């Protein structure tokens, strides 16, 4: 939501085109953890903040500046794993891992419905 995006922007300090993309993606994937059928408890907005902080640092280390460039999706996936894998709690009956759930959420965002992650 717009409120969550404002909170993440304020707390993470992310800005510019790359920061805006990271914020939108982080809020979207974090919200998706709250509705995934295998997740008993999804991540709060704090997970989105941490995802943006990790993604920003990875972008610096990897030299990723273009939010729609080739390296961004993989960078964002790595940030999700680091920031969110310990923040979601799976249903006891689920036969999966937190990492597999996050991979599915990432694929939904970046592979199956990339238009939602693209500008416009």
PDB file of C-alpha atoms in Angstrom:
ATOM      1  CA  UNK A   1       0.000   0.000   0.000  1.00  0.00           C
ATOM      2  CA  UNK A   2       1.001   3.620  -0.285  1.00  0.00           C
ATOM      3  CA  UNK A   3       1.292   3.904   3.510  1.00  0.00           C
ATOM      4  CA  UNK A   4       3.685   0.971   3.671  1.00  0.00           C
ATOM      5  CA  UNK A   5       5.735   2.378   0.801  1.00  0.00           C
ATOM      6  CA  UNK A   6       6.061   5.722   2.612  1.00  0.00           C
ATOM      7  CA  UNK A   7       7.184   3.969   5.796  1.00  0.00           C
ATOM      8  CA  UNK A   8       9.751   1.879   3.909  1.00  0.00           C
ATOM      9  CA  UNK A   9      11.068   4.942   2.045  1.00  0.00           C
ATOM     10  CA  UNK A  10      11.406   6.884   5.288  1.00  0.00           C
ATOM     11  CA  UNK A  11      13.093   4.088   7.235  1.00  0.00           C
ATOM     12  CA  UNK A  12      15.360   2.816   4.457  1.00  0.00           C
ATOM     13  CA  UNK A  13      16.439   6.141   2.998  1.00  0.00           C
ATOM     14  CA  UNK A  14      16.219   4.611  -0.495  1.00  0.00           C
ATOM     15  CA  UNK A  15      15.678   7.117  -3.282  1.00  0.00           C
ATOM     16  CA  UNK A  16      15.968   7.597  -7.003  1.00  0.00           C
ATOM     17  CA  UNK A  17      14.678   5.198  -9.628  1.00  0.00           C
ATOM     18  CA  UNK A  18      16.467   2.201  -8.098  1.00  0.00           C
ATOM     19  CA  UNK A  19      15.215   3.019  -4.610  1.00  0.00           C
ATOM     20  CA  UNK A  20      11.643   3.476  -5.806  1.00  0.00           C
ATOM     21  CA  UNK A  21      11.712   0.124  -7.592  1.00  0.00           C
ATOM     22  CA  UNK A  22      13.169  -1.632  -4.560  1.00  0.00           C
ATOM     23  CA  UNK A  23      10.545  -0.082  -2.278  1.00  0.00           C
ATOM     24  CA  UNK A  24       7.633  -1.090  -4.514  1.00  0.00           C
ATOM     25  CA  UNK A  25       8.950  -4.607  -4.967  1.00  0.00           C
ATOM     26  CA  UNK A  26       9.763  -5.041  -1.270  1.00  0.00           C
ATOM     27  CA  UNK A  27       6.295  -3.967  -0.166  1.00  0.00           C
ATOM     28  CA  UNK A  28       4.668  -6.230  -2.767  1.00  0.00           C
ATOM     29  CA  UNK A  29       6.627  -9.372  -1.887  1.00  0.00           C
ATOM     30  CA  UNK A  30       6.310  -8.757   1.842  1.00  0.00           C
ATOM     31  CA  UNK A  31       2.547  -8.388   1.491  1.00  0.00           C
ATOM     32  CA  UNK A  32       2.514 -11.610  -0.536  1.00  0.00           C
ATOM     33  CA  UNK A  33       4.045 -13.459   2.433  1.00  0.00           C
ATOM     34  CA  UNK A  34       0.922 -12.540   4.402  1.00  0.00           C
ATOM     35  CA  UNK A  35      -1.451 -14.206   1.933  1.00  0.00           C
ATOM     36  CA  UNK A  36       0.551 -17.238   0.801  1.00  0.00           C
ATOM     37  CA  UNK A  37      -1.344 -20.462   1.614  1.00  0.00           C
ATOM     38  CA  UNK A  38       1.704 -22.176   3.169  1.00  0.00           C
ATOM     39  CA  UNK A  39       2.538 -19.258   5.474  1.00  0.00           C
ATOM     40  CA  UNK A  40       0.978 -19.099   8.929  1.00  0.00           C
ATOM     41  CA  UNK A  41       2.439 -15.666   9.681  1.00  0.00           C
ATOM     42  CA  UNK A  42       3.933 -13.412   7.038  1.00  0.00           C
ATOM     43  CA  UNK A  43       6.386 -10.589   7.417  1.00  0.00           C
ATOM     44  CA  UNK A  44       5.567  -7.139   8.725  1.00  0.00           C
ATOM     45  CA  UNK A  45       6.609  -3.904   7.075  1.00  0.00           C
ATOM     46  CA  UNK A  46       9.934  -4.298   8.902  1.00  0.00           C
ATOM     47  CA  UNK A  47      10.732  -7.126   6.486  1.00  0.00           C
ATOM     48  CA  UNK A  48      10.187  -4.767   3.557  1.00  0.00           C
ATOM     49  CA  UNK A  49      12.486  -2.190   5.156  1.00  0.00           C
ATOM     50  CA  UNK A  50      15.202  -4.794   5.683  1.00  0.00           C
ATOM     51  CA  UNK A  51      14.745  -6.112   2.135  1.00  0.00           C
ATOM     52  CA  UNK A  52      15.357  -2.620   0.738  1.00  0.00           C
ATOM     53  CA  UNK A  53      18.389  -2.110   2.984  1.00  0.00           C
ATOM     54  CA  UNK A  54      19.918  -5.431   1.912  1.00  0.00           C
ATOM     55  CA  UNK A  55      19.050  -4.851  -1.763  1.00  0.00           C
ATOM     56  CA  UNK A  56      20.602  -1.388  -1.648  1.00  0.00           C
ATOM     57  CA  UNK A  57      23.846  -2.729  -0.237  1.00  0.00           C
ATOM     58  CA  UNK A  58      23.921  -5.576  -2.767  1.00  0.00           C
ATOM     59  CA  UNK A  59      23.327  -3.064  -5.569  1.00  0.00           C
ATOM     60  CA  UNK A  60      26.364  -1.091  -4.399  1.00  0.00           C
ATOM     61  CA  UNK A  61      28.531  -4.204  -4.157  1.00  0.00           C
ATOM     62  CA  UNK A  62      27.424  -5.550  -7.545  1.00  0.00           C
ATOM     63  CA  UNK A  63      27.386  -2.226  -9.360  1.00  0.00           C
ATOM     64  CA  UNK A  64      23.677  -2.471 -10.213  1.00  0.00           C
ATOM     65  CA  UNK A  65      22.286   0.972 -10.978  1.00  0.00           C
ATOM     66  CA  UNK A  66      19.495   0.268 -13.483  1.00  0.00           C
ATOM     67  CA  UNK A  67      16.289  -0.846 -11.740  1.00  0.00           C
ATOM     68  CA  UNK A  68      15.169  -2.541 -14.953  1.00  0.00           C
ATOM     69  CA  UNK A  69      18.558  -3.951 -15.907  1.00  0.00           C
ATOM     70  CA  UNK A  70      19.596  -7.563 -16.148  1.00  0.00           C
ATOM     71  CA  UNK A  71      21.091  -7.926 -12.666  1.00  0.00           C
ATOM     72  CA  UNK A  72      18.222  -6.441 -10.692  1.00  0.00           C
ATOM     73  CA  UNK A  73      15.850  -9.446 -10.398  1.00  0.00           C
ATOM     74  CA  UNK A  74      18.574 -11.760  -9.087  1.00  0.00           C
ATOM     75  CA  UNK A  75      19.834  -9.094  -6.713  1.00  0.00           C
ATOM     76  CA  UNK A  76      16.325  -8.613  -5.362  1.00  0.00           C
ATOM     77  CA  UNK A  77      15.839 -12.368  -4.910  1.00  0.00           C
ATOM     78  CA  UNK A  78      19.051 -12.578  -2.883  1.00  0.00           C
ATOM     79  CA  UNK A  79      17.890  -9.654  -0.733  1.00  0.00           C
ATOM     80  CA  UNK A  80      14.531 -11.357  -0.143  1.00  0.00           C
ATOM     81  CA  UNK A  81      16.188 -14.550   1.065  1.00  0.00           C
ATOM     82  CA  UNK A  82      18.474 -12.695   3.468  1.00  0.00           C
ATOM     83  CA  UNK A  83      15.819 -10.333   4.824  1.00  0.00           C
ATOM     84  CA  UNK A  84      12.651 -12.438   4.813  1.00  0.00           C
ATOM     85  CA  UNK A  85      13.495 -16.135   5.273  1.00  0.00           C
ATOM     86  CA  UNK A  86      13.634 -15.770   9.055  1.00  0.00           C
ATOM     87  CA  UNK A  87      10.585 -13.502   9.201  1.00  0.00           C
ATOM     88  CA  UNK A  88       7.946 -15.851   7.857  1.00  0.00           C
ATOM     89  CA  UNK A  89       6.462 -18.760   9.762  1.00  0.00           C
ATOM     90  CA  UNK A  90       5.164 -21.679   7.756  1.00  0.00           C
ATOM     91  CA  UNK A  91       2.038 -23.674   8.460  1.00  0.00           C
ATOM     92  CA  UNK A  92       2.976 -26.894  10.268  1.00  0.00           C
ATOM     93  CA  UNK A  93       1.265 -28.957   7.552  1.00  0.00           C
ATOM     94  CA  UNK A  94       3.177 -27.268   4.743  1.00  0.00           C
ATOM     95  CA  UNK A  95       5.718 -29.501   3.057  1.00  0.00           C
ATOM     96  CA  UNK A  96       7.995 -26.702   1.923  1.00  0.00           C
ATOM     97  CA  UNK A  97      10.674 -24.331   3.154  1.00  0.00           C
ATOM     98  CA  UNK A  98      10.680 -20.588   3.706  1.00  0.00           C
ATOM     99  CA  UNK A  99      13.171 -20.270   0.861  1.00  0.00           C
ATOM    100  CA  UNK A 100      10.889 -22.200  -1.519  1.00  0.00           C
ATOM    101  CA  UNK A 101       7.926 -19.993  -0.598  1.00  0.00           C
ATOM    102  CA  UNK A 102      10.017 -16.875  -1.186  1.00  0.00           C
ATOM    103  CA  UNK A 103      11.177 -18.246  -4.532  1.00  0.00           C
ATOM    104  CA  UNK A 104       7.550 -18.782  -5.549  1.00  0.00           C
ATOM    105  CA  UNK A 105       6.638 -15.230  -4.497  1.00  0.00           C
ATOM    106  CA  UNK A 106       9.664 -13.878  -6.399  1.00  0.00           C
ATOM    107  CA  UNK A 107       8.698 -15.827  -9.515  1.00  0.00           C
ATOM    108  CA  UNK A 108       5.143 -14.499  -9.303  1.00  0.00           C
ATOM    109  CA  UNK A 109       6.512 -10.941  -9.165  1.00  0.00           C
ATOM    110  CA  UNK A 110       9.407 -11.111 -11.624  1.00  0.00           C
ATOM    111  CA  UNK A 111       8.687 -14.000 -14.001  1.00  0.00           C
ATOM    112  CA  UNK A 112       4.955 -14.647 -14.234  1.00  0.00           C
ATOM    113  CA  UNK A 113       3.729 -11.067 -13.886  1.00  0.00           C
ATOM    114  CA  UNK A 114       6.668  -8.807 -14.728  1.00  0.00           C
ATOM    115  CA  UNK A 115       4.329  -6.030 -15.894  1.00  0.00           C
ATOM    116  CA  UNK A 116       3.420  -5.425 -12.247  1.00  0.00           C
ATOM    117  CA  UNK A 117       7.062  -4.755 -11.466  1.00  0.00           C
ATOM    118  CA  UNK A 118       7.628  -2.584 -14.543  1.00  0.00           C
ATOM    119  CA  UNK A 119       7.024   1.160 -14.699  1.00  0.00           C
ATOM    120  CA  UNK A 120       3.674   2.489 -15.901  1.00  0.00           C
TER     121      UNK A 120
END
